[in-house]
Amino acid sequence: MVKAIVGANWGDEGKGKITDMLAEESDIIVRFQGGSNAGHTIINDYGKFALHILPSGVFYDHTTSIIGNGVALNIRNLIDEIDALVKQGVPQPKILVSDRAQILMPYHILFDQYEEERLGGKSFGSTKSGIAPFYSDKYAKIGFQVNELFGDEAELKEKVYRVLETKNVLVEHLYHKAPIDPEEIFNELLEYREMIRPFVCDVSVYLHDAIRDGKKILLEGQLGSLKDTDFGIYPMVTSSSTLASYGAIGAGIPCYEIKDIVTVVKAYSSAVGAGEFVSEIFGDEADELRRRGGDGGEFGATTGRPRRMGWFDAVASRYGCRIQGATEVALTVLDVLGYLDELPICVGYEIDGQVTRDFPTTSQLKKAKPVYKVLPGWKTEIRGIKKYEDLPEACRNYIEFIEKELEVPITMVSNGPGRHEIIYRESSLCK
């Protein structure tokens, strides 16, 4: 059975924790898109980790972790991340890398940095990890697949020189930087070849056989619905599809094999980078939520940047669940909100004097003002509670109000950052 774990919001919803938790009863975990530009924070028996490219189920000795063909593969980052885990006492993980995955090249990072510098105040808020240049090259058909490392060296070298001939025109005449040496890039690819050699396989065949044998497979997405290239807050989005539908492509399996889509929804809102954010809050109110949020403050796991904060946005979250095709929801970081007297929930957007419950395109989103429904807080600590019925009534009311707005059953409620700080619940929507 194949289950996808994806985000409904702007990313940072807690997908890493949910993946790490569900991986305990799974066989294979697949990263299917994105690269090292975002981190999944995980707290388990081995400690606290921020994974950037490895799947979040990598901590179990019975699992196989896969880098799918849809990933922007930074080979050095992958090897460094594996080594760092082992040094911290994690057993040597079993890793497979798709021979069709494309390599994030050193010049992709340079181009990302150069372009953000050139744009100045109109930049996209990139993590400068090379993601947009990588995917641009992939679809311009001038990227490098892993399997090319093991082909004819002369052909590989010729391609490097050919690609950099046009790249260097931009480097010198648009960005006014020193040209990139193709010989250095070629030699780096030869180093990559030896680094990645032990992990390479035909992942689509491997997964085909695993599905046939009844293995339990998790597809782990990066970021969330609102950062999807097509359906997010374009152009302030990532450069790959963050949707569960793409999981089939990015892993190399038939779309009909995805039977369950666990969509992770944050109990309040946060976002890193630029873009429209209707329920955003500011000042002391935002600082307090940021300080208390997450597992040690709301700061980007990759960049360390303070996240923008906001109240729960039912309009954006319902839309995020819909385009993911959510079959169930995991509601996370609920424990953070116990200090509040009241909990505003954005239930609509006012645009040009009209209120809508539907998430609009970016041009309309820029004009949107939040319409709030305010619920009472529960003013108590809920960490340590194991049963849903033991939660304070106001807390249960908050969950059930959100579930009604999402129109998807909330089956899991996270009330702490640890692996097993989770409450399972039966939803009336499942009956």
Coordinates of C-alpha atoms in Angstrom, one line a residue:
M1 CA 0.0 0.0 0.0
V2 CA 1.2 3.5 -0.8
K3 CA 0.5 6.4 1.5
A4 CA 1.5 10.0 0.7
I5 CA 2.3 12.6 3.5
V6 CA 2.1 16.1 2.2
G7 CA 1.5 19.6 3.5
A8 CA -1.7 21.8 3.2
N9 CA -0.1 25.1 3.9
W10 CA 3.1 27.0 3.2
G11 CA 5.4 24.2 4.5
D12 CA 6.7 23.7 8.0
E13 CA 3.5 21.9 9.0
G14 CA 5.3 19.1 10.8
K15 CA 5.4 16.5 7.9
G16 CA 8.8 15.2 9.2
K17 CA 7.3 14.2 12.6
I18 CA 4.3 12.5 11.0
T19 CA 6.5 10.7 8.5
D20 CA 9.0 9.6 11.2
M21 CA 6.1 8.3 13.2
L22 CA 4.3 6.4 10.4
A23 CA 7.6 5.0 9.2
E24 CA 7.7 2.8 12.3
E25 CA 5.1 0.6 10.6
S26 CA 6.3 1.1 7.0
D27 CA 8.9 -0.6 4.8
I28 CA 9.9 2.1 2.3
I29 CA 10.0 5.9 2.5
V30 CA 10.4 8.0 -0.7
R31 CA 11.3 11.7 -1.1
F32 CA 9.6 12.5 -4.4
Q33 CA 10.4 16.2 -5.0
G34 CA 12.3 19.3 -3.9
G35 CA 15.9 19.4 -2.7
S36 CA 17.9 20.7 0.2
N37 CA 16.0 24.0 0.3
A38 CA 13.7 23.0 3.2
G39 CA 14.2 21.1 6.4
H40 CA 12.1 18.5 8.2
T41 CA 12.7 18.7 12.0
I42 CA 12.5 15.4 13.8
I43 CA 12.8 14.6 17.5
N44 CA 13.1 10.9 18.4
D45 CA 15.1 8.5 20.6
Y46 CA 18.3 9.5 18.9
G47 CA 17.9 13.2 19.4
K48 CA 16.8 16.2 17.4
F49 CA 17.5 16.4 13.7
A50 CA 16.9 18.7 10.7
L51 CA 16.8 16.6 7.6
H52 CA 17.1 18.4 4.3
I53 CA 17.2 15.7 1.6
L54 CA 16.9 12.4 3.3
P55 CA 13.4 11.0 3.9
S56 CA 12.2 11.4 7.5
G57 CA 11.8 7.6 8.0
V58 CA 15.6 7.1 7.8
F59 CA 15.9 6.4 11.6
Y60 CA 14.6 2.8 11.5
D61 CA 16.8 -0.2 10.7
H62 CA 13.9 -2.0 9.0
T63 CA 13.2 0.7 6.4
T64 CA 14.6 1.6 3.0
S65 CA 14.9 5.3 2.3
I66 CA 14.7 6.4 -1.4
I67 CA 15.6 9.5 -3.2
G68 CA 13.2 9.5 -6.1
N69 CA 13.7 10.8 -9.7
G70 CA 11.7 14.0 -8.9
V71 CA 14.3 15.2 -6.3
A72 CA 16.9 17.9 -6.9
L73 CA 19.8 15.8 -5.8
N74 CA 22.6 17.6 -4.1
I75 CA 25.0 14.7 -3.8
R76 CA 27.4 16.3 -1.4
N77 CA 24.6 17.3 0.9
L78 CA 23.2 13.7 0.8
I79 CA 26.5 12.1 1.7
D80 CA 27.2 14.7 4.5
E81 CA 23.7 14.1 5.9
I82 CA 24.2 10.4 6.0
D83 CA 27.6 10.8 7.7
A84 CA 26.1 13.2 10.2
L85 CA 23.4 10.8 11.2
V86 CA 25.8 7.9 11.8
K87 CA 28.1 10.2 13.9
Q88 CA 25.1 10.9 16.1
G89 CA 24.5 7.3 16.8
V90 CA 21.9 6.5 14.1
P91 CA 22.4 3.1 12.5
Q92 CA 23.8 3.2 9.0
P93 CA 20.6 3.7 6.9
K94 CA 19.7 1.8 3.8
I95 CA 19.6 4.4 1.0
L96 CA 18.6 4.0 -2.6
V97 CA 18.9 6.8 -5.3
S98 CA 17.0 6.7 -8.5
D99 CA 19.3 6.4 -11.6
R100 CA 16.9 8.9 -13.2
A101 CA 17.3 11.6 -10.5
Q102 CA 18.9 14.7 -11.7
I103 CA 22.0 16.3 -10.1
L104 CA 21.9 19.7 -8.5
M105 CA 25.1 21.2 -10.0
P106 CA 27.4 23.7 -8.2
Y107 CA 26.5 26.4 -10.7
H108 CA 22.8 26.1 -9.8
I109 CA 23.6 27.4 -6.4
L110 CA 25.6 30.3 -7.9
F111 CA 22.9 31.2 -10.3
D112 CA 20.4 31.2 -7.5
Q113 CA 22.6 33.6 -5.4
Y114 CA 23.4 35.8 -8.4
E115 CA 19.7 36.2 -9.4
E116 CA 18.5 37.0 -5.9
E117 CA 21.3 39.6 -5.7
R118 CA 20.3 41.1 -9.1
L119 CA 16.6 41.3 -8.2
G120 CA 17.3 43.1 -4.9
G121 CA 14.1 44.2 -3.3
K122 CA 12.1 42.3 -5.8
S123 CA 13.7 38.9 -5.0
F124 CA 11.7 35.7 -4.3
G125 CA 13.1 35.1 -0.9
S126 CA 14.9 32.0 -2.2
T127 CA 16.9 29.8 0.2
K128 CA 19.7 30.1 -2.5
S129 CA 20.0 26.3 -2.6
G130 CA 19.9 26.2 -6.4
I131 CA 16.4 24.8 -6.7
A132 CA 14.9 27.2 -9.4
P133 CA 18.0 27.0 -11.7
F134 CA 18.0 23.2 -11.2
Y135 CA 14.4 22.7 -12.3
S136 CA 14.8 25.3 -15.1
D137 CA 17.7 23.2 -16.5
K138 CA 15.8 20.0 -16.0
Y139 CA 12.9 21.1 -18.2
A140 CA 15.2 22.9 -20.7
K141 CA 16.7 19.4 -21.1
I142 CA 20.2 20.5 -20.1
G143 CA 20.3 18.8 -16.8
F144 CA 22.5 15.8 -15.8
Q145 CA 20.8 12.5 -14.7
V146 CA 22.7 10.2 -12.2
N147 CA 23.0 7.5 -14.9
E148 CA 25.0 9.9 -17.1
L149 CA 27.8 9.7 -14.5
F150 CA 28.3 6.0 -15.4
G151 CA 28.2 6.5 -19.2
D152 CA 30.9 7.6 -21.6
E153 CA 33.3 10.1 -20.0
A154 CA 34.0 11.9 -23.2
E155 CA 30.3 12.4 -23.8
L156 CA 29.8 13.7 -20.3
K157 CA 32.7 16.1 -20.6
E158 CA 31.4 17.4 -24.0
K159 CA 28.0 18.1 -22.4
V160 CA 29.6 20.0 -19.5
Y161 CA 31.5 22.3 -21.9
R162 CA 28.4 22.7 -24.1
V163 CA 26.1 23.6 -21.2
L164 CA 28.6 26.0 -19.7
E165 CA 29.2 27.8 -23.0
T166 CA 25.8 29.4 -22.7
K167 CA 25.8 29.6 -18.9
N168 CA 29.0 31.7 -18.9
V169 CA 27.4 34.3 -21.2
L170 CA 24.9 35.0 -18.4
V171 CA 27.6 34.8 -15.7
E172 CA 29.9 37.3 -17.4
H173 CA 27.4 39.7 -19.1
L174 CA 24.3 39.7 -16.9
Y175 CA 25.8 39.0 -13.5
H176 CA 29.3 40.4 -14.1
K177 CA 31.0 37.5 -12.3
A178 CA 34.0 35.3 -13.2
P179 CA 33.2 32.6 -15.7
I180 CA 32.7 29.0 -14.4
D181 CA 35.5 26.6 -15.3
P182 CA 34.0 23.6 -17.1
E183 CA 37.0 21.4 -16.3
E184 CA 36.4 21.9 -12.6
I185 CA 32.7 21.0 -13.0
F186 CA 33.6 17.9 -15.0
N187 CA 36.1 16.8 -12.3
E188 CA 33.4 17.4 -9.6
L189 CA 31.0 15.1 -11.5
L190 CA 33.7 12.4 -11.4
E191 CA 33.9 12.8 -7.7
Y192 CA 30.1 12.6 -7.5
R193 CA 30.1 9.4 -9.4
E194 CA 32.2 7.6 -6.7
M195 CA 30.2 9.2 -3.9
I196 CA 26.8 8.1 -5.2
R197 CA 27.8 4.7 -6.8
P198 CA 26.8 2.5 -3.8
F199 CA 23.2 3.8 -3.7
V200 CA 22.1 3.9 -7.4
C201 CA 19.4 1.7 -8.7
D202 CA 16.3 1.6 -10.9
V203 CA 13.9 2.8 -8.3
S204 CA 10.8 2.4 -10.4
V205 CA 11.5 -1.4 -10.8
Y206 CA 12.3 -1.6 -7.0
L207 CA 9.0 0.0 -6.1
H208 CA 7.1 -2.0 -8.7
D209 CA 8.3 -5.2 -7.0
A210 CA 7.7 -3.8 -3.5
I211 CA 4.1 -2.9 -4.4
R212 CA 3.6 -6.4 -5.8
D213 CA 4.9 -7.9 -2.6
G214 CA 2.6 -5.9 -0.4
K215 CA 5.2 -3.6 1.1
K216 CA 4.0 -0.5 3.0
I217 CA 5.4 2.6 1.2
L218 CA 5.3 6.3 2.3
L219 CA 5.8 9.1 -0.1
E220 CA 7.1 12.2 1.7
G221 CA 6.5 15.6 0.2
Q222 CA 8.4 18.8 0.8
L223 CA 6.8 22.2 1.5
G224 CA 3.0 22.5 1.1
S225 CA 0.1 23.2 -1.2
L226 CA 0.5 27.0 -1.2
K227 CA 4.1 26.7 -2.5
D228 CA 3.1 24.4 -5.4
T229 CA 4.3 25.8 -8.8
D230 CA 0.8 25.6 -10.3
F231 CA -1.6 26.0 -7.4
G232 CA 0.4 28.0 -4.9
I233 CA 0.8 31.7 -4.4
Y234 CA 2.6 32.1 -7.7
P235 CA 5.3 33.4 -8.3
M236 CA 6.3 33.2 -4.7
V237 CA 6.4 29.4 -4.8
T238 CA 8.9 26.6 -5.1
S239 CA 10.0 25.2 -8.4
S240 CA 8.5 21.7 -8.2
S241 CA 5.1 20.3 -7.5
T242 CA 4.3 19.8 -3.8
L243 CA 1.2 17.8 -4.5
A244 CA 0.5 14.2 -3.7
S245 CA -0.5 13.6 -7.4
Y246 CA 3.1 14.4 -8.3
G247 CA 4.3 11.7 -5.8
A248 CA 3.5 9.1 -8.4
I249 CA 5.7 10.8 -11.0
G250 CA 8.5 11.8 -8.6
A251 CA 8.7 8.2 -7.3
G252 CA 8.1 6.3 -10.5
I253 CA 4.9 4.4 -9.6
P254 CA 1.4 4.4 -11.2
C255 CA -0.9 7.1 -9.8
Y256 CA -3.6 4.6 -8.8
E257 CA -1.3 3.0 -6.3
I258 CA -1.6 6.0 -3.9
K259 CA -4.5 4.9 -1.6
D260 CA -4.2 7.3 1.3
I261 CA -3.2 11.0 1.4
V262 CA -2.4 12.2 4.9
T263 CA -2.4 16.0 4.6
V264 CA -0.6 17.8 7.5
V265 CA -2.2 21.0 8.7
K266 CA -0.8 23.4 11.2
A267 CA -3.0 24.6 14.0
Y268 CA -1.9 28.1 13.3
S269 CA -0.2 29.6 10.3
S270 CA 3.5 30.3 9.5
A271 CA 5.5 30.9 6.4
V272 CA 9.1 31.6 5.3
G273 CA 9.8 33.9 2.4
A274 CA 7.8 36.4 0.5
G275 CA 4.3 36.0 -0.8
E276 CA 0.7 36.8 0.1
F277 CA -0.3 35.7 3.6
V278 CA -3.9 36.9 4.5
S279 CA -4.0 35.9 8.2
E280 CA -0.6 37.2 9.0
I281 CA -0.1 38.9 12.4
F282 CA 2.7 41.3 13.5
G283 CA 4.4 42.9 16.4
D284 CA 4.3 41.5 19.9
E285 CA 1.5 39.2 19.0
A286 CA 3.5 37.5 16.3
D287 CA 6.7 37.5 18.3
E288 CA 5.0 35.7 21.2
L289 CA 3.6 33.0 18.9
R290 CA 6.9 32.7 17.1
R291 CA 8.8 32.3 20.3
R292 CA 6.4 29.6 21.6
G293 CA 5.8 27.8 18.3
G294 CA 7.3 24.7 16.7
D295 CA 9.7 22.7 18.8
G296 CA 11.9 25.6 19.9
G297 CA 10.6 28.7 18.1
E298 CA 9.4 29.2 14.6
F299 CA 12.6 29.6 12.6
G300 CA 13.4 28.0 9.2
A301 CA 15.1 24.6 9.6
T302 CA 17.4 25.3 6.6
T303 CA 17.9 29.1 6.7
G304 CA 17.3 29.9 10.4
R305 CA 15.1 32.8 9.2
P306 CA 12.2 33.8 11.6
R307 CA 9.0 32.6 10.1
R308 CA 6.1 35.0 9.4
M309 CA 3.2 34.1 11.8
G310 CA -0.6 34.1 11.5
W311 CA -3.8 32.7 12.8
F312 CA -5.3 29.6 11.4
D313 CA -6.5 30.2 7.8
A314 CA -9.4 27.9 7.1
V315 CA -9.7 29.2 3.5
A316 CA -6.1 28.4 2.6
S317 CA -6.1 25.1 4.5
R318 CA -9.3 23.9 3.0
Y319 CA -8.0 24.7 -0.4
G320 CA -4.7 23.0 0.4
C321 CA -6.4 19.9 1.5
R322 CA -8.6 19.9 -1.6
I323 CA -5.8 20.2 -4.2
Q324 CA -3.8 17.5 -2.3
G325 CA -6.8 15.2 -2.5
A326 CA -6.6 14.7 1.3
T327 CA -8.2 11.5 2.7
E328 CA -7.3 12.4 6.3
V329 CA -5.6 15.2 8.2
A330 CA -2.9 15.3 10.8
L331 CA -3.3 18.5 12.8
T332 CA 0.0 19.6 14.3
V333 CA 1.5 22.0 17.0
L334 CA -1.9 22.3 18.8
D335 CA -0.1 22.3 22.1
V336 CA 1.5 25.7 21.3
L337 CA -1.8 27.5 21.6
G338 CA -2.5 26.8 25.2
Y339 CA -1.4 30.3 26.4
L340 CA -4.1 32.2 24.4
D341 CA -7.4 33.5 25.8
E342 CA -9.0 33.6 22.4
L343 CA -8.2 31.9 19.1
P344 CA -9.1 33.7 15.9
I345 CA -9.8 31.5 12.8
C346 CA -9.9 33.1 9.3
V347 CA -13.1 31.7 7.8
G348 CA -13.3 34.0 4.8
Y349 CA -11.6 36.6 2.6
E350 CA -13.2 39.9 1.9
I351 CA -12.3 41.0 -1.6
D352 CA -13.7 44.2 -3.1
G353 CA -16.5 44.2 -0.5
Q354 CA -17.5 40.5 -1.1
V355 CA -16.7 37.7 1.2
T356 CA -15.5 34.4 -0.3
R357 CA -14.6 31.0 1.2
D358 CA -12.7 30.0 -1.9
F359 CA -8.9 30.5 -2.2
P360 CA -8.3 32.9 -5.1
T361 CA -5.4 33.5 -7.5
T362 CA -2.6 35.7 -6.4
S363 CA -3.9 38.9 -8.1
Q364 CA -7.1 38.6 -6.0
L365 CA -5.3 37.4 -3.0
K366 CA -3.3 40.7 -2.8
K367 CA -6.6 42.5 -2.1
A368 CA -8.0 40.0 0.4
K369 CA -8.7 40.9 4.0
P370 CA -9.3 38.2 6.7
V371 CA -12.7 37.5 8.1
Y372 CA -12.4 36.0 11.6
K373 CA -14.4 33.8 13.8
V374 CA -13.1 33.9 17.4
L375 CA -13.2 30.8 19.6
P376 CA -12.3 30.7 23.3
G377 CA -8.9 29.3 24.3
W378 CA -8.3 26.4 26.8
K379 CA -5.6 28.1 28.8
T380 CA -3.8 24.9 29.9
E381 CA -1.0 22.6 28.9
I382 CA -2.1 19.6 26.8
R383 CA 1.2 17.9 26.3
G384 CA 1.1 14.4 27.8
I385 CA -2.6 13.8 27.0
K386 CA -3.1 10.5 25.2
K387 CA -6.8 10.3 24.7
Y388 CA -8.9 12.7 22.7
E389 CA -11.7 12.8 25.2
D390 CA -9.2 14.0 27.9
L391 CA -8.5 17.2 26.0
P392 CA -10.2 20.4 27.4
E393 CA -13.6 21.0 25.9
A394 CA -12.5 24.3 24.3
C395 CA -9.6 22.5 22.7
R396 CA -11.9 19.8 21.2
N397 CA -14.2 22.5 20.0
Y398 CA -11.3 24.2 18.2
I399 CA -10.3 20.9 16.5
E400 CA -13.9 20.1 15.5
F401 CA -14.5 23.6 14.1
I402 CA -11.4 23.3 12.0
E403 CA -12.4 19.8 10.8
K404 CA -15.8 21.2 9.7
E405 CA -14.1 24.0 7.8
L406 CA -11.6 21.6 6.2
E407 CA -14.3 19.1 5.2
V408 CA -11.8 16.3 5.8
P409 CA -11.5 14.0 8.8
I410 CA -8.9 14.9 11.4
T411 CA -7.5 11.5 12.4
M412 CA -4.4 12.6 14.2
V413 CA -3.7 15.5 16.6
S414 CA -0.1 16.3 17.5
N415 CA 0.3 17.7 21.0
G416 CA 4.1 17.9 21.2
P417 CA 7.2 17.6 19.0
G418 CA 8.2 14.1 20.1
R419 CA 7.7 11.1 17.9
H420 CA 4.9 9.6 20.0
E421 CA 3.2 12.8 21.2
I422 CA 0.2 12.1 19.1
I423 CA -3.6 11.6 19.7
Y424 CA -5.5 9.4 17.4
R425 CA -9.2 10.2 17.0
E426 CA -12.3 8.9 15.3
S427 CA -13.9 11.5 13.1
S428 CA -17.6 11.7 12.5
L429 CA -16.7 12.4 8.9
C430 CA -15.4 8.8 8.6
K431 CA -18.8 7.3 9.5

